[in-house]
Amino acid sequence: MSLRSYPVDRCFVSSDTHIRLTEDEDRVCQLLDDYVKNAQEDVSMRTVCRIAGGWVRDKLLGSECHDIDIALSNSMGFTFAEGLAAYAARNGVETGTISKIAQNPEQSKHLETATFKVFGLEVDIVNLRCEEYASDSRIPTGVSFGTPLQDALRRDITINALFYNVHSREVEDFTGKGRDDLESGIIRTPLPPRETFLDDPLRVLRCIRFASRLGFKTVPELEEAAKDPLIQKAIVNKVARERVGEELVKMMRGDRVFCRCFGPNQKIGRDPTRSIELIYNLSLYPAIFFAIPEAFSSFLSGMPEPARIGWTTVLVLRYLFERREQKSGSKIPNLDSVYYEAVVNDPTCSSRLYLAAALTPYRRLTYRDTKSKEKHLVELVLRESLKLGTQFHFLDGIPPLFTACDLIASAVSDSSKLHPSSERVGIGLLLRERTIHNPVVGVHWTSSFLFSLVLELVECYDVENDALDEKNAIIIIEKYNSFARKVDSFDLRNAGEMKPLLD
């Protein structure tokens, strides 16, 4: 049975290619236009206001966006915002307090930005810019006023380089490719990808995220550049690991897109599978997951398994998620619904499982910390290579999944050996093991069992030939279903929440 042929939802440009503004968006555009015309009498010197980036892309896709980024042609953001707020007040329009976001290159804030709220919308104002980079940093060495073309060319991908002119009410495509790429479903960089990625290697991850989120294809020259060892070395050396982790979290959480062309309020882009597929196919596993500080390298128990192990595990997890919502259409039985309870009830659970699946090449390895204590290498990858903490329970919730899997696999194979006198007591105690069930860190026994099953099914999958051994898969799934029936018959489904008799 093939697992690779999973569906990829593609986001299409609405058949109505003219941007339709909401009432509040129209009022913002009108306010900007009126202010410029009334405050700047010299037409030749008037500031041109353009909405930039993601808002334009999402509106063309028929999706709503509540954050508006205004790019100014010849004015600083904070100065312009102060004048705009004063003009609005004179005309009876209330604006929120203007905040100044100072330059912070480490957080990709290369220019001073003004932000405030008007008509219920968040508005950021900054000037168009041109950037120059050094060879050893993704932080621009020089930032200056730029033309719309220069500003568009410095952006990550063409579909994020579109502008909406608030005065003419027209979409402007200075790269000449953004509108076509949006309609064709293509991820492409405005400049040659090697040049773009060397300037800021984080753009490689952003290309992956948007390709996954929108169901778009990456162009061959982009893929070739992403595979370049020089680019992959730059990801490790030039990009702060916190930024790598942030992009990966967005991929795992699958930020959804609302798209009219799929029907009212239909969402797409929830599947992290495509992101992991691109990371695997572009040979980015070491640059993303295994950027371990040199100080730890001599304390590792060995080298990771091939990256295809992670990709295989993600495919198997995706297969089980798909089967949850489908009637059994093959010889392989559906998994008992109890194992999906945490996935259904905890919105962060599936993200943890996907990231854990991607990290399986490191599951059998350990390292020694500064106190010579042996720990899972997965914990080091999460903490140092991805800089992920306990938010969404990545750092504290993923390592227990690997700790518990051997114990679970043994128990499922023969639960009668869990306790010398009572199988029921043995199962109850198992479900209360902290590595198997600990809601404080987002670990639920049902998701622990689900992940253990995934790891067992990986052994049945031939990734090279894309074939699942149905005979052995049936045996494994039946074992887990049999265990679930025992849990039901013993009335132990909530055993993990039982308070211990003694602390």
CSV table of C-alpha atoms in Angstrom, one decimal, residues 15-461:
chain,number,residue,atom,x,y,z
A,15,SER,CA,-11.9,34.3,-10.0
A,16,ASP,CA,-12.6,37.9,-9.2
A,17,THR,CA,-9.0,39.2,-9.4
A,18,HIS,CA,-9.9,42.7,-8.2
A,19,ILE,CA,-9.3,43.2,-4.5
A,20,ARG,CA,-12.5,43.7,-2.6
A,21,LEU,CA,-12.1,45.8,0.5
A,22,THR,CA,-14.1,45.5,3.6
A,23,GLU,CA,-15.8,48.6,4.9
A,24,ASP,CA,-13.1,49.2,7.4
A,25,GLU,CA,-10.3,48.6,4.9
A,26,ASP,CA,-11.9,51.1,2.6
A,27,ARG,CA,-12.0,53.6,5.4
A,28,VAL,CA,-8.3,53.2,6.1
A,29,CYS,CA,-7.4,53.6,2.5
A,30,GLN,CA,-9.6,56.7,2.2
A,31,LEU,CA,-8.1,58.2,5.4
A,32,LEU,CA,-4.6,57.7,4.0
A,33,ASP,CA,-5.5,59.2,0.7
A,34,ASP,CA,-7.2,62.2,2.2
A,35,TYR,CA,-4.4,62.9,4.6
A,36,VAL,CA,-1.7,62.9,1.8
A,37,LYS,CA,-3.7,65.2,-0.4
A,38,ASN,CA,-4.6,67.7,2.3
A,39,ALA,CA,-1.2,67.7,4.1
A,40,GLN,CA,1.1,67.7,1.1
A,41,GLU,CA,0.0,70.3,-1.4
A,42,ASP,CA,3.0,69.8,-3.7
A,43,VAL,CA,1.8,66.9,-5.9
A,44,SER,CA,5.4,66.0,-7.0
A,45,MET,CA,6.5,65.6,-3.3
A,46,ARG,CA,3.5,63.7,-2.0
A,47,THR,CA,4.0,60.4,-0.2
A,48,VAL,CA,2.6,57.4,-1.9
A,49,CYS,CA,1.1,54.9,0.4
A,50,ARG,CA,1.1,51.2,-0.5
A,51,ILE,CA,-0.2,48.2,1.4
A,52,ALA,CA,2.6,45.6,1.2
A,53,GLY,CA,3.2,41.9,1.5
A,54,GLY,CA,0.9,39.3,3.1
A,55,TRP,CA,-2.3,41.4,3.1
A,56,VAL,CA,-2.2,41.7,-0.7
A,57,ARG,CA,-1.4,38.1,-1.2
A,58,ASP,CA,-4.2,36.9,1.1
A,59,LYS,CA,-6.8,39.3,-0.4
A,60,LEU,CA,-6.1,38.0,-3.9
A,61,LEU,CA,-6.5,34.5,-2.5
A,62,GLY,CA,-9.9,35.4,-1.2
A,63,SER,CA,-8.7,35.3,2.4
A,64,GLU,CA,-9.1,38.0,5.0
A,65,CYS,CA,-6.1,39.6,6.8
A,66,HIS,CA,-6.5,42.0,9.8
A,67,ASP,CA,-3.0,43.3,9.8
A,68,ILE,CA,-2.1,46.1,7.3
A,69,ASP,CA,1.5,47.0,6.5
A,70,ILE,CA,1.8,50.4,4.9
A,71,ALA,CA,5.0,51.1,2.9
A,72,LEU,CA,5.7,54.8,2.4
A,73,SER,CA,7.6,56.2,-0.6
A,74,ASN,CA,9.5,59.1,1.0
A,75,SER,CA,8.6,59.4,4.6
A,76,MET,CA,9.6,57.8,7.9
A,77,GLY,CA,6.9,55.7,9.5
A,78,PHE,CA,6.6,57.4,13.0
A,79,THR,CA,6.6,60.9,11.7
A,80,PHE,CA,4.0,60.1,9.1
A,81,ALA,CA,1.8,58.3,11.7
A,82,GLU,CA,1.9,61.3,14.0
A,83,GLY,CA,0.6,63.6,11.3
A,84,LEU,CA,-2.0,61.0,10.2
A,85,ALA,CA,-3.3,60.7,13.7
A,86,ALA,CA,-3.6,64.4,14.2
A,87,TYR,CA,-5.4,64.8,10.8
A,88,ALA,CA,-7.7,61.9,11.8
A,89,ALA,CA,-8.5,63.6,15.2
A,90,ARG,CA,-9.4,66.9,13.5
A,91,ASN,CA,-11.9,64.9,11.3
A,92,GLY,CA,-13.5,63.0,14.1
A,93,VAL,CA,-11.7,59.7,13.5
A,94,GLU,CA,-10.3,58.0,16.6
A,95,THR,CA,-7.0,56.2,16.4
A,96,GLY,CA,-5.2,54.1,19.0
A,97,THR,CA,-2.0,55.1,20.7
A,98,ILE,CA,0.9,55.2,18.3
A,99,SER,CA,3.7,52.9,19.3
A,100,LYS,CA,7.3,53.1,18.0
A,101,ILE,CA,9.0,49.8,17.3
A,102,ALA,CA,12.6,50.6,17.3
A,103,GLN,CA,15.2,48.9,15.1
A,104,ASN,CA,16.1,45.5,16.3
A,105,PRO,CA,18.1,43.6,13.6
A,106,GLU,CA,18.3,40.4,15.6
A,107,GLN,CA,14.5,40.2,15.4
A,108,SER,CA,14.4,41.2,11.7
A,109,LYS,CA,13.3,44.8,12.6
A,110,HIS,CA,15.6,46.7,10.3
A,111,LEU,CA,13.8,50.0,10.3
A,112,GLU,CA,11.8,52.0,12.8
A,113,THR,CA,8.1,51.1,12.6
A,114,ALA,CA,5.0,52.9,13.8
A,115,THR,CA,2.0,50.8,14.8
A,116,PHE,CA,-1.5,51.8,15.9
A,117,LYS,CA,-5.1,50.8,15.5
A,118,VAL,CA,-7.7,52.5,13.4
A,119,PHE,CA,-11.2,51.4,12.4
A,120,GLY,CA,-10.5,48.1,14.4
A,121,LEU,CA,-7.5,47.2,12.2
A,122,GLU,CA,-3.9,46.9,13.2
A,123,VAL,CA,-1.8,49.2,11.0
A,124,ASP,CA,2.0,49.2,10.7
A,125,ILE,CA,3.8,52.0,8.8
A,126,VAL,CA,7.3,52.0,7.5
A,127,ASN,CA,9.2,53.4,4.5
A,128,LEU,CA,10.2,51.5,1.4
A,129,ARG,CA,13.7,50.2,1.8
A,130,CYS,CA,16.8,48.9,0.0
A,131,GLU,CA,19.2,46.6,1.9
A,132,GLU,CA,22.8,45.5,1.7
A,133,TYR,CA,24.3,42.4,3.3
A,134,ALA,CA,27.7,41.2,4.5
A,135,SER,CA,28.8,37.7,3.7
A,136,ASP,CA,28.8,36.6,7.4
A,137,SER,CA,25.4,37.8,8.5
A,138,ARG,CA,21.7,37.9,7.5
A,139,ILE,CA,21.4,41.3,9.2
A,140,PRO,CA,21.7,44.1,6.6
A,141,THR,CA,24.8,46.2,6.9
A,142,GLY,CA,23.0,49.1,5.2
A,143,VAL,CA,19.3,50.0,5.0
A,144,SER,CA,18.2,53.1,3.1
A,145,PHE,CA,15.1,54.5,1.4
A,146,GLY,CA,14.3,52.5,-1.7
A,147,THR,CA,12.1,52.5,-4.7
A,148,PRO,CA,9.1,50.2,-4.9
A,149,LEU,CA,11.1,47.9,-7.2
A,150,GLN,CA,14.1,47.8,-4.8
A,151,ASP,CA,11.7,47.0,-1.9
A,152,ALA,CA,10.0,44.3,-3.9
A,153,LEU,CA,13.3,42.7,-5.0
A,154,ARG,CA,14.6,42.4,-1.4
A,155,ARG,CA,11.5,40.3,-0.3
A,156,ASP,CA,11.6,36.5,0.2
A,157,ILE,CA,9.2,35.4,-2.6
A,158,THR,CA,7.4,37.1,-5.5
A,159,ILE,CA,3.9,36.5,-4.1
A,160,ASN,CA,4.9,38.4,-1.0
A,161,ALA,CA,6.3,41.3,-3.1
A,162,LEU,CA,3.0,42.6,-4.3
A,163,PHE,CA,1.7,46.1,-3.4
A,164,TYR,CA,-1.7,47.7,-3.3
A,165,ASN,CA,-1.7,51.4,-4.1
A,166,VAL,CA,-4.2,53.0,-1.7
A,167,HIS,CA,-4.6,56.1,-4.0
A,168,SER,CA,-5.2,54.3,-7.4
A,169,ARG,CA,-6.8,51.2,-5.7
A,170,GLU,CA,-4.7,49.0,-7.9
A,171,VAL,CA,-2.4,46.0,-7.4
A,172,GLU,CA,1.2,46.8,-8.3
A,173,ASP,CA,3.6,43.9,-9.3
A,174,PHE,CA,7.0,45.5,-9.7
A,175,THR,CA,8.8,42.1,-10.0
A,176,GLY,CA,6.6,41.3,-13.0
A,177,LYS,CA,6.1,37.7,-11.6
A,178,GLY,CA,4.1,37.9,-8.4
A,179,ARG,CA,0.6,38.0,-9.8
A,180,ASP,CA,1.4,35.2,-12.3
A,181,ASP,CA,3.1,33.0,-9.6
A,182,LEU,CA,0.1,33.5,-7.3
A,183,GLU,CA,-2.3,32.3,-10.1
A,184,SER,CA,0.0,29.4,-11.1
A,185,GLY,CA,0.7,28.3,-7.6
A,186,ILE,CA,4.5,28.8,-7.7
A,187,ILE,CA,7.0,29.7,-5.0
A,188,ARG,CA,9.8,31.8,-6.6
A,189,THR,CA,12.3,34.4,-5.3
A,190,PRO,CA,12.3,37.9,-6.9
A,191,LEU,CA,16.1,37.8,-7.3
A,192,PRO,CA,18.1,34.6,-8.3
A,193,PRO,CA,17.5,32.2,-5.4
A,194,ARG,CA,21.2,31.7,-4.6
A,195,GLU,CA,21.7,35.5,-4.2
A,196,THR,CA,18.5,35.8,-2.1
A,197,PHE,CA,19.4,32.9,0.2
A,198,LEU,CA,23.0,34.0,0.7
A,199,ASP,CA,21.7,37.4,1.8
A,200,ASP,CA,19.3,35.9,4.2
A,201,PRO,CA,19.3,32.1,4.5
A,202,LEU,CA,16.1,32.1,6.6
A,203,ARG,CA,14.3,32.7,3.4
A,204,VAL,CA,14.9,29.0,2.5
A,205,LEU,CA,12.6,28.1,5.4
A,206,ARG,CA,10.1,30.7,4.6
A,207,CYS,CA,9.8,29.3,1.0
A,208,ILE,CA,9.2,25.9,2.5
A,209,ARG,CA,6.5,27.2,4.9
A,210,PHE,CA,4.6,29.1,2.2
A,211,ALA,CA,4.8,26.2,-0.3
A,212,SER,CA,3.3,23.9,2.4
A,213,ARG,CA,0.7,26.4,3.6
A,214,LEU,CA,-0.6,27.3,0.2
A,215,GLY,CA,0.0,24.0,-1.6
A,216,PHE,CA,2.3,25.7,-4.1
A,217,LYS,CA,5.2,24.2,-6.1
A,218,THR,CA,8.8,25.4,-5.7
A,219,VAL,CA,10.7,26.2,-9.0
A,220,PRO,CA,13.7,24.0,-9.8
A,221,GLU,CA,16.3,26.7,-9.5
A,222,LEU,CA,15.0,27.4,-6.0
A,223,GLU,CA,15.4,23.8,-5.0
A,224,GLU,CA,18.9,23.6,-6.6
A,225,ALA,CA,19.9,26.7,-4.5
A,226,ALA,CA,18.5,25.3,-1.3
A,227,LYS,CA,20.5,22.1,-1.8
A,228,ASP,CA,23.8,24.1,-2.2
A,229,PRO,CA,26.1,23.2,0.6
A,230,LEU,CA,27.2,26.8,0.8
A,231,ILE,CA,23.5,27.9,1.4
A,232,GLN,CA,23.0,25.1,4.0
A,233,LYS,CA,26.2,26.2,5.8
A,234,ALA,CA,24.9,29.7,5.8
A,235,ILE,CA,21.6,28.6,7.5
A,236,VAL,CA,23.7,27.2,10.3
A,237,ASN,CA,26.1,30.1,10.6
A,238,LYS,CA,24.0,33.2,9.7
A,239,VAL,CA,20.6,32.4,11.1
A,240,ALA,CA,19.8,32.6,14.9
A,241,ARG,CA,18.5,29.2,16.0
A,242,GLU,CA,15.5,30.9,17.6
A,243,ARG,CA,14.4,32.0,14.1
A,244,VAL,CA,14.8,28.5,12.7
A,245,GLY,CA,12.7,27.2,15.6
A,246,GLU,CA,10.0,29.9,15.0
A,247,GLU,CA,9.6,28.9,11.3
A,248,LEU,CA,9.5,25.2,12.1
A,249,VAL,CA,6.8,25.7,14.7
A,250,LYS,CA,4.7,27.6,12.2
A,251,MET,CA,5.2,24.6,9.8
A,252,MET,CA,4.2,22.1,12.4
A,253,ARG,CA,1.2,24.1,13.6
A,254,GLY,CA,0.1,24.6,10.0
A,255,ASP,CA,-1.3,28.2,10.1
A,256,ARG,CA,-4.5,27.9,8.2
A,257,VAL,CA,-5.7,29.9,5.2
A,258,PHE,CA,-9.4,30.8,4.7
A,259,CYS,CA,-10.0,30.7,1.0
A,260,ARG,CA,-13.3,31.5,-0.8
A,261,CYS,CA,-12.6,29.4,-3.8
A,262,PHE,CA,-13.0,26.3,-1.7
A,263,GLY,CA,-16.3,27.4,-0.4
A,264,PRO,CA,-17.4,29.7,2.5
A,265,ASN,CA,-14.8,29.7,5.3
A,266,GLN,CA,-13.1,26.6,4.1
A,267,LYS,CA,-9.6,26.2,5.6
A,268,ILE,CA,-6.5,24.7,3.9
A,269,GLY,CA,-2.9,24.4,4.8
A,270,ARG,CA,-3.1,22.5,8.1
A,271,ASP,CA,-0.8,19.6,7.1
A,272,PRO,CA,2.9,19.7,8.1
A,273,THR,CA,3.6,16.7,5.9
A,274,ARG,CA,4.5,18.9,2.9
A,275,SER,CA,7.0,20.9,5.0
A,276,ILE,CA,8.8,17.8,6.2
A,277,GLU,CA,8.8,16.4,2.7
A,278,LEU,CA,10.6,19.5,1.4
A,279,ILE,CA,13.1,19.6,4.3
A,280,TYR,CA,13.9,15.9,3.5
A,281,ASN,CA,14.0,16.3,-0.3
A,282,LEU,CA,16.1,19.4,-0.1
A,283,SER,CA,18.6,17.7,2.2
A,284,LEU,CA,18.1,20.2,4.9
A,285,TYR,CA,17.8,17.9,7.9
A,286,PRO,CA,21.3,18.5,9.2
A,287,ALA,CA,21.1,22.3,8.8
A,288,ILE,CA,17.8,22.5,10.5
A,289,PHE,CA,17.7,19.7,13.1
A,290,PHE,CA,21.4,18.9,13.8
A,291,ALA,CA,23.1,22.2,14.3
A,292,ILE,CA,24.4,21.1,17.7
A,293,PRO,CA,26.9,23.4,19.5
A,294,GLU,CA,30.5,22.1,19.2
A,295,ALA,CA,30.7,21.8,23.0
A,296,PHE,CA,28.2,18.9,22.9
A,297,SER,CA,29.7,17.0,19.9
A,298,SER,CA,32.1,14.9,22.0
A,299,PHE,CA,29.3,13.8,24.4
A,300,LEU,CA,27.0,12.2,21.8
A,301,SER,CA,26.5,8.4,21.9
A,302,GLY,CA,26.6,8.1,18.1
A,303,MET,CA,25.5,9.6,14.8
A,304,PRO,CA,21.8,10.0,13.7
A,305,GLU,CA,20.0,7.5,11.5
A,306,PRO,CA,19.3,8.6,7.9
A,307,ALA,CA,16.8,11.5,7.4
A,308,ARG,CA,14.5,9.2,5.5
A,309,ILE,CA,13.6,7.5,8.8
A,310,GLY,CA,12.0,10.8,9.9
A,311,TRP,CA,10.2,11.3,6.6
A,312,THR,CA,9.0,7.7,6.8
A,313,THR,CA,7.6,8.2,10.3
A,314,VAL,CA,5.8,11.4,9.2
A,315,LEU,CA,4.2,9.5,6.3
A,316,VAL,CA,3.0,6.7,8.7
A,317,LEU,CA,1.6,9.3,11.1
A,318,ARG,CA,-0.2,11.1,8.3
A,319,TYR,CA,-1.6,7.8,7.1
A,320,LEU,CA,-3.2,7.1,10.6
A,321,PHE,CA,-4.6,10.6,10.8
A,322,GLU,CA,-6.2,10.2,7.4
A,323,ARG,CA,-7.7,6.8,8.4
A,324,ARG,CA,-9.3,8.4,11.4
A,325,GLU,CA,-11.8,10.3,9.2
A,326,GLN,CA,-12.3,7.5,6.6
A,327,LYS,CA,-14.1,4.2,6.6
A,328,SER,CA,-11.8,1.3,6.2
A,329,GLY,CA,-11.2,0.8,2.5
A,330,SER,CA,-8.5,-1.8,2.7
A,331,LYS,CA,-7.6,-5.0,4.5
A,332,ILE,CA,-6.0,-2.9,7.3
A,333,PRO,CA,-8.4,-2.3,10.1
A,334,ASN,CA,-9.0,1.2,11.4
A,335,LEU,CA,-7.4,2.1,14.7
A,336,ASP,CA,-9.6,2.2,17.8
A,337,SER,CA,-10.9,5.8,18.2
A,338,VAL,CA,-9.6,6.0,21.8
A,339,TYR,CA,-6.1,6.6,20.5
A,340,TYR,CA,-7.2,9.8,18.8
A,341,GLU,CA,-8.7,11.4,21.9
A,342,ALA,CA,-5.7,13.7,22.7
A,343,VAL,CA,-5.4,14.7,19.0
A,344,VAL,CA,-9.1,15.7,19.0
A,345,ASN,CA,-9.2,17.5,22.4
A,346,ASP,CA,-5.7,19.1,22.5
A,347,PRO,CA,-5.1,21.5,19.5
A,348,THR,CA,-1.3,21.3,20.1
A,349,CYS,CA,-1.1,17.5,20.1
A,350,SER,CA,-0.9,16.9,16.4
A,351,SER,CA,1.9,19.5,16.1
A,352,ARG,CA,4.0,17.7,18.8
A,353,LEU,CA,3.4,14.3,17.1
A,354,TYR,CA,4.5,15.6,13.7
A,355,LEU,CA,7.6,17.2,15.1
A,356,ALA,CA,8.4,14.1,17.1
A,357,ALA,CA,8.0,12.0,14.0
A,358,ALA,CA,10.4,14.2,12.1
A,359,LEU,CA,12.9,13.8,14.9
A,360,THR,CA,13.0,10.0,14.9
A,361,PRO,CA,16.5,9.8,13.3
A,362,TYR,CA,17.7,10.9,16.7
A,363,ARG,CA,15.5,8.7,18.9
A,364,ARG,CA,18.1,6.0,19.8
A,365,LEU,CA,20.9,8.5,20.6
A,366,THR,CA,21.8,10.1,23.9
A,367,TYR,CA,24.2,12.8,25.2
A,368,ARG,CA,25.7,13.7,28.5
A,369,ASP,CA,24.9,17.1,29.9
A,370,THR,CA,27.2,19.3,32.0
A,371,LYS,CA,26.5,17.2,35.1
A,372,SER,CA,27.3,14.0,33.1
A,373,LYS,CA,23.7,12.9,33.2
A,374,GLU,CA,22.6,10.9,30.2
A,375,LYS,CA,19.6,12.3,28.3
A,376,HIS,CA,17.8,11.8,25.0
A,377,LEU,CA,19.5,13.5,22.1
A,378,VAL,CA,16.0,14.6,21.0
A,379,GLU,CA,15.9,16.9,24.0
A,380,LEU,CA,19.2,18.5,22.9
A,381,VAL,CA,18.0,19.0,19.4
A,382,LEU,CA,14.8,20.8,20.6
A,383,ARG,CA,16.7,22.9,23.1
A,384,GLU,CA,19.9,23.9,21.2
A,385,SER,CA,19.3,23.3,17.5
A,386,LEU,CA,15.7,24.6,17.4
A,387,LYS,CA,15.7,26.7,20.7
A,388,LEU,CA,12.2,25.5,21.5
A,389,GLY,CA,10.9,25.8,25.1
A,390,THR,CA,7.9,24.5,26.8
A,391,GLN,CA,5.4,26.6,24.7
A,392,PHE,CA,3.1,24.1,23.0
A,393,HIS,CA,4.9,21.5,25.2
A,394,PHE,CA,7.6,20.8,22.6
A,395,LEU,CA,10.6,20.6,24.9
A,396,ASP,CA,8.8,18.9,27.8
A,397,GLY,CA,6.3,16.9,25.8
A,398,ILE,CA,8.2,15.3,23.0
A,399,PRO,CA,11.1,13.5,24.8
A,400,PRO,CA,8.7,11.4,26.9
A,401,LEU,CA,7.1,10.1,23.7
A,402,PHE,CA,10.4,8.4,22.9
A,403,THR,CA,11.0,7.3,26.5
A,404,ALA,CA,7.6,5.6,26.6
A,405,CYS,CA,7.6,3.8,23.3
A,406,ASP,CA,9.5,0.7,24.3
A,407,LEU,CA,7.5,0.2,27.5
A,408,ILE,CA,4.3,0.6,25.5
A,409,ALA,CA,5.3,-1.8,22.8
A,410,SER,CA,6.1,-4.4,25.4
A,411,ALA,CA,2.9,-3.9,27.2
A,412,VAL,CA,0.8,-4.1,24.1
A,413,SER,CA,2.4,-7.4,23.0
A,414,ASP,CA,1.7,-9.0,26.4
A,415,SER,CA,-0.2,-7.0,29.0
A,416,SER,CA,-0.6,-10.0,31.3
A,417,LYS,CA,3.0,-9.6,32.4
A,418,LEU,CA,2.5,-6.0,33.6
A,419,HIS,CA,1.6,-7.1,37.1
A,420,PRO,CA,2.1,-10.5,38.8
A,421,SER,CA,-1.4,-10.8,40.2
A,422,SER,CA,-3.7,-8.7,38.1
A,423,GLU,CA,-3.7,-7.7,34.5
A,424,ARG,CA,-6.2,-4.9,35.3
A,425,VAL,CA,-3.9,-3.4,38.0
A,426,GLY,CA,-0.9,-3.7,35.6
A,427,ILE,CA,-2.7,-1.8,32.8
A,428,GLY,CA,-3.9,0.8,35.3
A,429,LEU,CA,-0.4,1.4,36.7
A,430,LEU,CA,1.0,1.6,33.1
A,431,LEU,CA,-1.5,4.3,32.1
A,432,ARG,CA,-0.3,6.4,35.1
A,433,GLU,CA,3.4,6.2,34.2
A,434,ARG,CA,4.6,9.8,34.0
A,435,THR,CA,6.4,9.2,30.7
A,436,ILE,CA,3.1,7.8,29.3
A,437,HIS,CA,0.6,10.2,30.9
A,438,ASN,CA,1.4,13.6,32.3
A,439,PRO,CA,-1.1,16.3,31.3
A,440,VAL,CA,1.1,19.0,32.9
A,441,VAL,CA,3.5,18.7,30.0
A,442,GLY,CA,0.9,17.8,27.4
A,443,VAL,CA,1.5,14.1,27.5
A,444,HIS,CA,-1.6,12.0,27.3
A,445,TRP,CA,-1.6,8.2,27.3
A,446,THR,CA,-3.7,8.0,24.1
A,447,SER,CA,-1.2,10.0,22.1
A,448,SER,CA,1.7,8.1,23.7
A,449,PHE,CA,0.2,4.9,22.5
A,450,LEU,CA,-0.6,6.4,19.1
A,451,PHE,CA,3.1,7.5,18.6
A,452,SER,CA,4.3,4.1,19.8
A,453,LEU,CA,2.1,2.5,17.1
A,454,VAL,CA,3.5,4.8,14.5
A,455,LEU,CA,7.1,3.7,15.4
A,456,GLU,CA,6.1,0.0,15.1
A,457,LEU,CA,4.4,0.5,11.7
A,458,VAL,CA,7.5,2.3,10.4
A,459,GLU,CA,9.2,-1.1,10.5
A,460,CYS,CA,6.5,-2.3,8.0
A,461,TYR,CA,7.1,0.5,5.5
